[in-house]
């Protein structure tokens, strides 16, 4: 981006410092992020809270989220569990070295021992000896639409999860609590499916060219105009891959002499994009405004290392909903900070677009902010829209610049026409332009399901993370043995879940992650309870 176009995106305003409160609980500490006093009828008694009303003028509604720190006893037992697994891992590696135990992992040939090693045994230690024990919880093949329910292909292993064989049996009607199908548009019937089929007959399944060559279809231009109108921005651009939307566009926006301030829990695509840009990267604590403001102050005061020249650009990179924590970005405070310090704001709404806000327009809509306050609005179509790809929205100068300089725009194949039509149809349903109230009904149902699911888990005594309004619900497991056991036991009860452990999470914060959908109903819950207890 040129300096002149960059200057056009800046706005100045005042900022107010915000404090984070902490209070003790029976099991440790609860880190509170709450700006309004509200009823705690859905909270466990031991999670006593103190609400920090430090800057309520920035928020139009209560903002409540909590992260209970790992209880000391659980942390000790978790470390002991990993320690025991590590000791047994070294023992098994010793047995494999002397061919007492068969080794299934790739190793260097004896003839190549003097060459640069292709495989680092120590780096693969976790995979060989810890992950392999619970590998059956991931990559499960399904053979149906990943809607509220799905069909899972049964498989068995005869060598402790190194390889799998399909039994030919299909587990029917597994409740899908793992897919990002927030609004229930992952379906093979209905308006979206019918429109996608019609476009497939008209255009085919693929384009076979980039947008700037022969791959720019009228359906792509219709999609981009609709996205801009949906977001409330001047212009937008669609891309065929969500991950590449971040990793290939951030390098086009920043470079050497620029500073990126990144939340410590940002997605891998944001991290990769920042690294590829060649910019200086500094990380601030998750959703911590004091940490972010300190970095901004230091950046303004000290400038670039050694030369102390002013930074060409300062880009704040955050997400709308953090997919492992279930937390929502403190966007009003970040907008105030970016205005005060004349920085840019890059907002990744992969999980929040369609899932938050009265009109489903993401975290900006959720907080009632002006879309113009966010310089670069990014999101994906893989969650709420039941499709694929991503978008960038913002000022027309920004989008025109990206069309010429983004690797994802210049070199990537165009989005598949039926995928583009799936997005158009689902987006119009959300906006109410299909002549029905289906979009509004699904948004309301998602909100009700989220509140109901979180409330029930708390009533059962589980520790859950995140914001009360987030459809991403992490349930803490902590101990390594529970990761595999929880996933297997849930599948026995016809519930498909995602379990997550180290290194995707801190070593003592293993968890199961539930994704609530508008397609889920209480009838599904009651039927499953009757059949499986």
Coordinates of C-alpha atoms in Angstrom, one line a residue:
X1 CA 0.0 0.0 0.0
X2 CA 1.3 3.5 -0.9
X3 CA 1.9 6.0 1.9
X4 CA -0.8 8.3 0.4
X5 CA -3.4 5.5 0.4
X6 CA -2.3 4.5 3.9
X7 CA -2.8 8.0 5.2
X8 CA -6.4 8.1 3.9
X9 CA -7.3 5.2 6.2
X10 CA -6.3 6.9 9.4
X11 CA -8.6 8.6 11.9
X12 CA -7.8 10.1 15.3
X13 CA -9.7 9.9 18.6
X14 CA -9.3 9.6 22.3
X15 CA -8.6 6.4 24.2
X16 CA -9.3 5.3 27.8
X17 CA -7.3 2.9 29.7
X18 CA -9.0 -0.3 30.9
X19 CA -8.2 -2.5 33.8
X20 CA -8.6 -6.3 34.2
X21 CA -9.9 -7.6 37.4
X22 CA -9.0 -10.9 39.1
X23 CA -10.6 -12.7 42.0
X24 CA -10.0 -15.9 43.7
X25 CA -12.1 -19.1 43.4
X26 CA -12.1 -22.4 45.2
X27 CA -10.0 -24.1 42.5
X28 CA -7.6 -21.3 41.8
X29 CA -8.1 -18.0 40.1
X30 CA -10.7 -16.7 37.7
X31 CA -9.5 -14.1 35.2
X32 CA -12.4 -11.8 34.7
X33 CA -13.2 -9.6 31.7
X34 CA -16.5 -7.9 32.6
X35 CA -17.5 -4.3 32.1
X36 CA -21.1 -4.3 33.3
X37 CA -22.9 -5.5 36.4
X38 CA -25.2 -8.3 35.5
X39 CA -27.0 -11.2 37.1
X40 CA -24.8 -14.3 37.7
X41 CA -27.6 -16.9 37.9
X42 CA -25.9 -19.1 35.3
X43 CA -22.5 -19.0 37.1
X44 CA -21.3 -21.6 39.6
X45 CA -21.2 -20.3 43.1
X46 CA -17.5 -20.7 43.5
X47 CA -16.8 -18.4 40.6
X48 CA -17.4 -15.1 42.4
X49 CA -16.8 -12.1 40.2
X50 CA -15.9 -8.5 40.6
X51 CA -17.0 -6.5 37.6
X52 CA -14.6 -3.8 36.5
X53 CA -16.7 -0.9 35.2
X54 CA -13.7 1.0 34.0
X55 CA -14.9 2.3 30.7
X56 CA -18.6 1.4 30.1
X57 CA -19.1 4.2 27.6
X58 CA -17.4 2.1 24.9
X59 CA -19.8 -0.8 25.3
X60 CA -23.5 -0.9 24.6
X61 CA -24.1 -4.3 26.2
X62 CA -22.6 -6.5 28.9
X63 CA -19.3 -8.0 28.0
X64 CA -18.7 -11.1 30.2
X65 CA -16.1 -13.8 29.7
X66 CA -14.0 -15.9 32.1
X67 CA -11.0 -18.2 32.1
X68 CA -10.5 -20.2 35.2
X69 CA -6.9 -20.9 35.8
X70 CA -5.9 -24.5 36.1
X71 CA -6.4 -25.8 39.7
X72 CA -3.0 -26.5 41.3
X73 CA -3.7 -30.2 42.0
X74 CA -4.9 -30.7 38.5
X75 CA -1.8 -29.0 37.1
X76 CA 0.5 -31.2 39.2
X77 CA -1.3 -34.4 38.1
X78 CA -1.3 -33.2 34.5
X79 CA 2.5 -32.6 34.6
X80 CA 3.0 -36.0 36.2
X81 CA 0.9 -37.6 33.5
X82 CA 3.0 -36.1 30.8
X83 CA 6.2 -37.0 32.7
X84 CA 5.1 -40.7 32.9
X85 CA 4.3 -40.7 29.2
X86 CA 7.6 -39.2 28.4
X87 CA 9.5 -41.8 30.4
X88 CA 7.7 -44.6 28.7
X89 CA 8.3 -42.9 25.4
X90 CA 12.1 -43.0 26.0
X91 CA 11.8 -46.6 27.0
X92 CA 10.0 -47.5 23.8
X93 CA 12.5 -45.6 21.7
X94 CA 15.2 -47.7 23.4
X95 CA 13.4 -50.9 22.5
X96 CA 12.9 -49.7 18.9
X97 CA 16.5 -48.8 18.6
X98 CA 17.5 -52.4 19.4
X99 CA 14.6 -53.8 17.2
X100 CA 12.9 -55.3 20.2
X101 CA 9.8 -53.3 19.3
X102 CA 8.8 -52.7 15.7
X103 CA 9.3 -49.1 14.6
X104 CA 6.6 -47.7 12.2
X105 CA 8.1 -44.2 12.0
X106 CA 10.3 -43.0 9.2
X107 CA 14.0 -43.2 10.0
X108 CA 17.3 -42.5 8.3
X109 CA 19.0 -45.3 6.4
X110 CA 22.2 -46.7 7.8
X111 CA 23.9 -45.8 4.5
X112 CA 22.9 -42.1 5.0
X113 CA 24.1 -41.6 8.5
X114 CA 26.8 -39.2 7.5
X115 CA 24.4 -37.0 5.5
X116 CA 22.3 -34.1 6.8
X117 CA 19.4 -35.8 8.6
X118 CA 16.0 -35.7 7.0
X119 CA 14.1 -36.8 10.1
X120 CA 14.7 -35.4 13.6
X121 CA 13.8 -38.1 16.0
X122 CA 13.6 -35.9 19.0
X123 CA 11.3 -33.5 17.2
X124 CA 9.0 -36.4 16.3
X125 CA 9.1 -37.7 19.9
X126 CA 5.7 -36.3 20.8
X127 CA 4.1 -37.7 17.7
X128 CA 5.6 -41.2 18.1
X129 CA 4.9 -41.7 21.8
X130 CA 2.1 -39.4 22.9
X131 CA 0.0 -38.3 20.0
X132 CA -0.1 -41.8 18.5
X133 CA -1.8 -43.2 21.6
X134 CA -4.9 -41.0 21.0
X135 CA -4.6 -40.6 17.2
X136 CA -7.9 -42.4 16.7
X137 CA -9.7 -39.2 17.9
X138 CA -8.8 -37.3 14.8
X139 CA -9.2 -37.6 11.0
X140 CA -12.4 -39.7 11.4
X141 CA -13.9 -40.1 8.0
X142 CA -17.6 -39.1 7.6
X143 CA -19.9 -40.0 4.7
X144 CA -22.7 -37.5 4.9
X145 CA -23.4 -33.8 5.1
X146 CA -21.8 -32.3 8.2
X147 CA -25.0 -30.9 9.5
X148 CA -26.6 -31.2 12.9
X149 CA -26.1 -34.9 12.5
X150 CA -23.6 -36.9 10.5
X151 CA -22.6 -40.4 9.5
X152 CA -19.2 -41.6 10.6
X153 CA -17.2 -44.4 9.0
X154 CA -16.2 -47.0 11.6
X155 CA -12.5 -47.9 11.6
X156 CA -10.2 -50.2 13.6
X157 CA -6.5 -50.4 14.2
X158 CA -4.4 -53.5 14.8
X159 CA -1.1 -51.7 15.5
X160 CA -1.9 -49.1 18.1
X161 CA -3.2 -46.3 15.9
X162 CA -0.3 -46.4 13.4
X163 CA -2.7 -47.5 10.6
X164 CA -6.5 -47.9 10.3
X165 CA -8.8 -50.2 8.4
X166 CA -12.4 -49.5 7.6
X167 CA -14.8 -52.1 8.9
X168 CA -17.5 -51.3 6.4
X169 CA -19.9 -50.2 9.1
X170 CA -21.3 -46.7 9.3
X171 CA -22.3 -45.1 12.6
X172 CA -25.5 -43.3 11.8
X173 CA -26.9 -40.0 13.2
X174 CA -23.9 -38.9 15.2
X175 CA -24.6 -35.5 16.7
X176 CA -22.1 -33.1 15.1
X177 CA -20.6 -30.8 17.8
X178 CA -17.3 -30.2 16.0
X179 CA -18.1 -28.5 12.7
X180 CA -18.3 -24.7 12.3
X181 CA -21.8 -25.0 10.9
X182 CA -23.0 -22.1 13.0
X183 CA -26.1 -21.2 11.0
X184 CA -26.9 -24.7 9.6
X185 CA -26.2 -23.9 6.0
X186 CA -24.1 -27.1 5.6
X187 CA -26.9 -29.0 3.9
X188 CA -27.7 -30.8 0.7
X189 CA -31.3 -29.7 0.4
X190 CA -32.9 -26.3 0.5
X191 CA -32.4 -23.0 -1.3
X192 CA -28.6 -22.9 -1.1
X193 CA -28.2 -26.4 -2.5
X194 CA -30.7 -25.8 -5.3
X195 CA -29.0 -22.5 -6.3
X196 CA -25.5 -24.2 -6.2
X197 CA -26.8 -27.0 -8.5
X198 CA -28.3 -24.6 -10.9
X199 CA -25.0 -22.6 -11.2
X200 CA -23.0 -25.8 -11.6
X201 CA -25.1 -26.7 -14.7
X202 CA -24.6 -23.1 -16.0
X203 CA -20.8 -22.6 -15.3
X204 CA -19.4 -26.0 -14.4
X205 CA -17.5 -26.9 -11.2
X206 CA -14.3 -25.0 -11.8
X207 CA -12.9 -22.0 -13.7
X208 CA -9.3 -23.1 -14.5
X209 CA -7.9 -19.6 -14.4
X210 CA -7.1 -16.7 -12.2
X211 CA -9.3 -13.7 -11.7
X212 CA -7.0 -11.4 -13.7
X213 CA -7.0 -13.7 -16.7
X214 CA -10.1 -15.7 -17.8
X215 CA -11.5 -16.6 -14.4
X216 CA -13.5 -13.4 -13.5
X217 CA -17.2 -14.4 -13.7
X218 CA -20.2 -12.3 -13.2
X219 CA -21.1 -14.4 -10.2
X220 CA -17.8 -13.4 -8.6
X221 CA -18.5 -9.7 -9.1
X222 CA -22.1 -10.2 -7.8
X223 CA -20.6 -11.8 -4.7
X224 CA -18.2 -9.0 -4.0
X225 CA -20.8 -6.3 -4.3
X226 CA -23.0 -8.3 -1.9
X227 CA -20.2 -8.7 0.6
X228 CA -19.5 -5.0 0.6
X229 CA -23.2 -4.3 1.2
X230 CA -23.4 -6.9 3.9
X231 CA -20.3 -5.5 5.8
X232 CA -21.2 -1.9 5.2
X233 CA -17.9 -1.1 3.5
X234 CA -17.0 0.6 0.2
X235 CA -15.6 -2.5 -1.6
X236 CA -14.6 -6.1 -1.1
X237 CA -12.7 -8.9 -2.7
X238 CA -13.3 -12.7 -2.5
X239 CA -10.6 -15.4 -2.4
X240 CA -10.9 -19.1 -2.9
X241 CA -9.1 -20.1 0.3
X242 CA -9.6 -18.8 3.8
X243 CA -6.1 -19.5 5.1
X244 CA -4.5 -17.9 2.1
X245 CA -6.7 -14.8 2.6
X246 CA -4.6 -14.0 5.6
X247 CA -1.3 -15.5 4.7
X248 CA -1.1 -14.0 1.3
X249 CA -2.7 -10.6 1.9
X250 CA -0.9 -9.4 5.0
X251 CA 2.5 -9.5 3.1
X252 CA 0.9 -7.2 0.5
X253 CA -0.1 -4.7 3.2
X254 CA 3.1 -4.5 5.3
X255 CA 6.8 -5.0 4.8
X256 CA 10.2 -4.0 6.0
X257 CA 10.0 -1.0 8.3
X258 CA 6.5 -1.8 9.4
X259 CA 5.3 -3.1 12.8
X260 CA 2.7 -5.7 13.4
X261 CA 1.1 -6.0 16.9
X262 CA -0.4 -9.5 17.1
X263 CA -2.6 -11.1 19.7
X264 CA -0.8 -14.0 21.3
X265 CA -3.6 -16.4 20.4
X266 CA -4.0 -15.4 16.7
X267 CA -4.6 -18.1 14.1
X268 CA -1.7 -19.8 12.3
X269 CA -2.7 -18.1 9.0
X270 CA -2.3 -14.6 10.6
X271 CA 1.1 -15.7 12.2
X272 CA 2.3 -17.0 8.8
X273 CA 1.2 -13.9 7.0
X274 CA 2.9 -11.7 9.5
X275 CA 6.2 -13.7 9.2
X276 CA 6.1 -13.7 5.4
X277 CA 5.6 -9.9 5.3
X278 CA 9.1 -9.3 6.7
X279 CA 7.7 -6.8 9.2
X280 CA 8.8 -6.6 12.8
X281 CA 6.3 -8.6 14.9
X282 CA 5.5 -7.9 18.6
X283 CA 3.0 -10.0 20.5
X284 CA 0.6 -8.6 23.1
X285 CA -1.2 -10.7 25.8
X286 CA -4.6 -12.1 24.7
X287 CA -7.3 -9.4 24.8
X288 CA -5.2 -7.4 27.2
X289 CA -5.5 -3.7 26.5
X290 CA -2.7 -2.6 28.9
X291 CA -0.3 -4.9 27.0
X292 CA -1.4 -3.6 23.6
X293 CA -1.2 0.1 24.7
X294 CA 2.3 -0.4 26.2
X295 CA 3.5 -1.8 22.8
X296 CA 1.9 1.1 21.0
X297 CA 3.4 3.7 23.3
X298 CA 6.9 2.1 22.9
X299 CA 6.5 1.9 19.2
X300 CA 5.7 5.6 19.0
X301 CA 8.3 6.7 21.5
X302 CA 11.3 4.6 20.3
X303 CA 10.5 3.9 16.7
X304 CA 12.4 1.3 14.8
X305 CA 15.4 -0.5 16.4
X306 CA 18.8 1.0 16.0
X307 CA 17.7 3.9 13.7
X308 CA 14.8 5.0 15.9
X309 CA 13.0 6.2 12.7
X310 CA 9.2 6.2 12.9
X311 CA 7.5 3.0 11.8
X312 CA 6.1 3.2 8.2
X313 CA 2.9 1.5 9.4
X314 CA 1.7 0.0 12.7
X315 CA -0.8 -2.8 12.1
X316 CA -2.9 -4.3 14.9
X317 CA -4.0 -7.9 14.1
X318 CA -6.8 -9.5 16.0
X319 CA -9.6 -12.0 15.6
X320 CA -13.3 -11.6 16.2
X321 CA -13.8 -14.9 18.0
X322 CA -10.8 -16.9 19.1
X323 CA -11.5 -20.5 18.0
X324 CA -9.6 -22.2 20.9
X325 CA -10.6 -19.9 23.7
X326 CA -14.2 -19.0 22.8
X327 CA -13.4 -15.4 23.6
X328 CA -14.5 -12.3 21.8
X329 CA -12.2 -9.5 20.9
X330 CA -12.5 -6.3 23.0
X331 CA -13.1 -4.4 19.8
X332 CA -14.4 -1.0 21.2
X333 CA -11.2 -0.6 23.2
X334 CA -8.9 -1.7 20.4
X335 CA -10.6 0.8 18.0
X336 CA -10.1 3.6 20.5
X337 CA -6.4 2.7 20.9
X338 CA -5.8 2.4 17.2
X339 CA -7.4 5.9 16.6
X340 CA -5.4 7.4 19.4
X341 CA -2.0 6.1 18.2
X342 CA -2.8 6.4 14.5
X343 CA -2.4 2.6 13.8
X344 CA -4.2 0.3 11.3
X345 CA -6.6 -2.4 12.4
X346 CA -6.8 -5.9 10.7
X347 CA -9.8 -7.8 12.0
X348 CA -10.1 -11.5 11.2
X349 CA -13.8 -12.4 11.5
X350 CA -13.5 -16.1 10.4
X351 CA -15.6 -17.4 13.3
X352 CA -17.6 -14.2 14.1
X353 CA -19.1 -13.3 10.8
X354 CA -22.6 -14.7 10.6
X355 CA -22.4 -15.9 14.2
X356 CA -22.4 -12.6 16.1
X357 CA -24.5 -9.5 16.0
X358 CA -28.2 -8.7 15.7
X359 CA -28.0 -9.0 11.9
X360 CA -25.2 -11.6 11.8
X361 CA -22.6 -9.2 10.5
X362 CA -19.9 -10.1 12.9
X363 CA -18.2 -8.6 15.9
X364 CA -18.5 -5.0 14.5
X365 CA -22.3 -5.5 14.4
X366 CA -22.2 -7.2 17.8
X367 CA -20.7 -4.1 19.5
X368 CA -22.7 -1.6 17.4
X369 CA -19.5 0.0 15.9
X370 CA -19.0 1.7 12.6
X371 CA -17.4 -0.6 10.0
X372 CA -15.3 2.3 8.9
X373 CA -13.5 2.1 12.2
X374 CA -11.9 -1.2 11.0
X375 CA -9.3 -0.6 8.2
X376 CA -9.1 -4.2 7.0
X377 CA -12.1 -6.5 7.5
X378 CA -11.3 -10.1 6.8
X379 CA -13.5 -13.2 7.1
X380 CA -14.1 -16.7 5.8
X381 CA -17.1 -18.4 4.2
X382 CA -16.2 -21.8 5.6
X383 CA -18.2 -21.4 8.9
X384 CA -21.5 -19.6 8.9
X385 CA -22.0 -19.8 5.1
X386 CA -21.3 -23.5 4.7
X387 CA -19.0 -22.8 1.8
X388 CA -15.3 -22.1 1.2
X389 CA -12.9 -19.2 0.7
X390 CA -12.5 -15.8 2.4
X391 CA -12.8 -12.1 1.8
X392 CA -11.2 -8.7 2.5
X393 CA -13.4 -5.7 2.9
X394 CA -12.6 -2.0 3.3
X395 CA -12.0 1.2 1.5
X396 CA -12.0 1.1 -2.3
X397 CA -8.4 2.3 -2.5
X398 CA -7.4 -0.7 -0.3
X399 CA -9.2 -3.3 -2.4
X400 CA -7.9 -1.8 -5.7
X401 CA -4.4 -2.1 -4.3
X402 CA -4.9 -5.7 -3.3
X403 CA -6.3 -6.7 -6.7
X404 CA -2.9 -5.7 -8.2
X405 CA -0.5 -6.7 -5.4
X406 CA -2.0 -9.7 -3.5
X407 CA -0.5 -13.1 -4.4
X408 CA -3.8 -14.7 -3.6
X409 CA -5.5 -12.5 -6.2
X410 CA -2.9 -12.6 -8.9
X411 CA -1.8 -16.2 -8.8
X412 CA -4.6 -18.2 -7.2
X413 CA -7.4 -19.9 -9.2
X414 CA -10.8 -18.3 -9.0
X415 CA -13.4 -19.4 -6.6
X416 CA -15.6 -22.3 -7.8
X417 CA -18.9 -20.9 -9.2
X418 CA -21.2 -23.2 -7.1
X419 CA -19.3 -22.2 -4.0
X420 CA -19.7 -18.5 -4.9
X421 CA -23.4 -19.1 -5.4
X422 CA -23.7 -21.0 -2.0
X423 CA -22.3 -17.9 -0.4
X424 CA -24.6 -15.5 -2.3
X425 CA -27.7 -17.4 -1.4
X426 CA -26.8 -18.0 2.3
X427 CA -25.8 -14.3 2.7
X428 CA -29.1 -13.1 1.2
X429 CA -30.9 -15.4 3.6
X430 CA -29.0 -13.9 6.5
X431 CA -29.8 -10.4 5.2
X432 CA -33.5 -11.3 4.8
X433 CA -33.4 -10.6 1.0
X434 CA -34.8 -14.0 0.2
X435 CA -38.3 -12.8 1.3
X436 CA -38.3 -15.1 4.4
X437 CA -37.4 -14.8 8.0
X438 CA -35.2 -17.9 7.9
X439 CA -32.0 -15.9 8.4
X440 CA -33.3 -14.0 11.5
X441 CA -34.8 -17.2 12.9
X442 CA -31.4 -19.0 12.6
X443 CA -29.5 -16.1 14.2
X444 CA -32.0 -16.2 17.1
X445 CA -31.8 -20.0 17.4
X446 CA -28.0 -19.9 17.4
X447 CA -28.0 -17.4 20.3
X448 CA -30.5 -19.4 22.2
X449 CA -28.6 -22.7 21.7
X450 CA -25.3 -21.0 22.7
X451 CA -26.8 -19.7 26.0
X452 CA -28.6 -23.0 26.7
X453 CA -25.5 -25.1 26.1
X454 CA -23.2 -23.0 28.1
X455 CA -25.7 -22.8 31.0
X456 CA -26.2 -26.6 31.1
X457 CA -22.4 -27.3 31.1
X458 CA -21.9 -24.9 34.0
X459 CA -24.9 -26.5 35.9
X460 CA -23.2 -29.9 35.5
X461 CA -20.0 -28.5 37.1
X462 CA -17.7 -28.3 34.1
X463 CA -15.1 -25.6 33.6
X464 CA -15.7 -23.8 30.3
X465 CA -13.9 -20.9 28.7
X466 CA -14.9 -17.9 26.7
X467 CA -17.6 -15.3 26.3
X468 CA -21.2 -16.0 27.1
X469 CA -22.3 -15.2 23.5
X470 CA -19.6 -17.2 21.8
X471 CA -20.8 -20.4 19.9
X472 CA -17.3 -21.8 20.4
X473 CA -17.4 -23.6 23.8
X474 CA -14.1 -25.0 25.2
X475 CA -14.6 -27.6 28.0
X476 CA -11.5 -28.1 30.0
X477 CA -10.1 -31.6 30.3
X478 CA -6.5 -30.8 31.5
X479 CA -5.0 -34.4 31.9
X480 CA -3.6 -36.1 28.8
X481 CA -5.4 -39.4 29.5
X482 CA -8.8 -37.6 29.4
X483 CA -8.2 -36.3 25.8
X484 CA -8.5 -39.7 24.2
X485 CA -11.0 -41.1 26.8
X486 CA -13.4 -38.1 26.3
X487 CA -13.4 -38.3 22.5
X488 CA -14.0 -42.1 22.5
X489 CA -16.7 -42.0 25.1
X490 CA -18.5 -39.3 23.4
X491 CA -18.5 -41.2 20.1
X492 CA -19.9 -44.3 22.0
X493 CA -22.8 -42.0 22.9
X494 CA -23.2 -40.9 19.3
X495 CA -21.7 -37.4 19.8
X496 CA -18.9 -36.3 17.6
X497 CA -16.5 -33.8 19.3
X498 CA -13.1 -32.2 18.8
X499 CA -10.5 -32.8 21.5
X500 CA -7.4 -30.6 21.6
X501 CA -4.1 -31.0 23.5
X502 CA -0.5 -29.9 23.5
X503 CA 1.1 -28.4 21.4
X504 CA -2.2 -26.8 20.0
X505 CA -2.9 -25.6 23.6
X506 CA -0.7 -25.0 26.7
X507 CA 0.4 -28.4 28.1
X508 CA -1.9 -28.1 31.2
X509 CA -4.9 -26.8 29.3
X510 CA -6.1 -29.7 27.2
X511 CA -9.8 -29.3 26.2
X512 CA -12.7 -30.5 24.2
X513 CA -14.1 -27.8 21.8
X514 CA -17.8 -27.7 21.1
X515 CA -19.2 -25.7 18.2
X516 CA -22.9 -24.9 18.7
X517 CA -25.1 -24.6 15.6
X518 CA -28.5 -23.2 14.8
X519 CA -29.4 -26.6 13.4
X520 CA -29.1 -28.2 16.8
X521 CA -32.4 -28.8 18.6
X522 CA -33.5 -29.9 22.1
X523 CA -35.3 -32.8 20.4
X524 CA -31.9 -34.1 19.2
X525 CA -30.7 -33.9 22.7
X526 CA -33.7 -35.7 24.2
X527 CA -33.6 -38.5 21.6
X528 CA -29.9 -39.1 22.2
X529 CA -30.4 -39.1 25.9
X530 CA -33.1 -41.7 25.6
X531 CA -31.0 -43.9 23.3
X532 CA -27.6 -43.6 25.1
X533 CA -28.3 -42.3 28.6

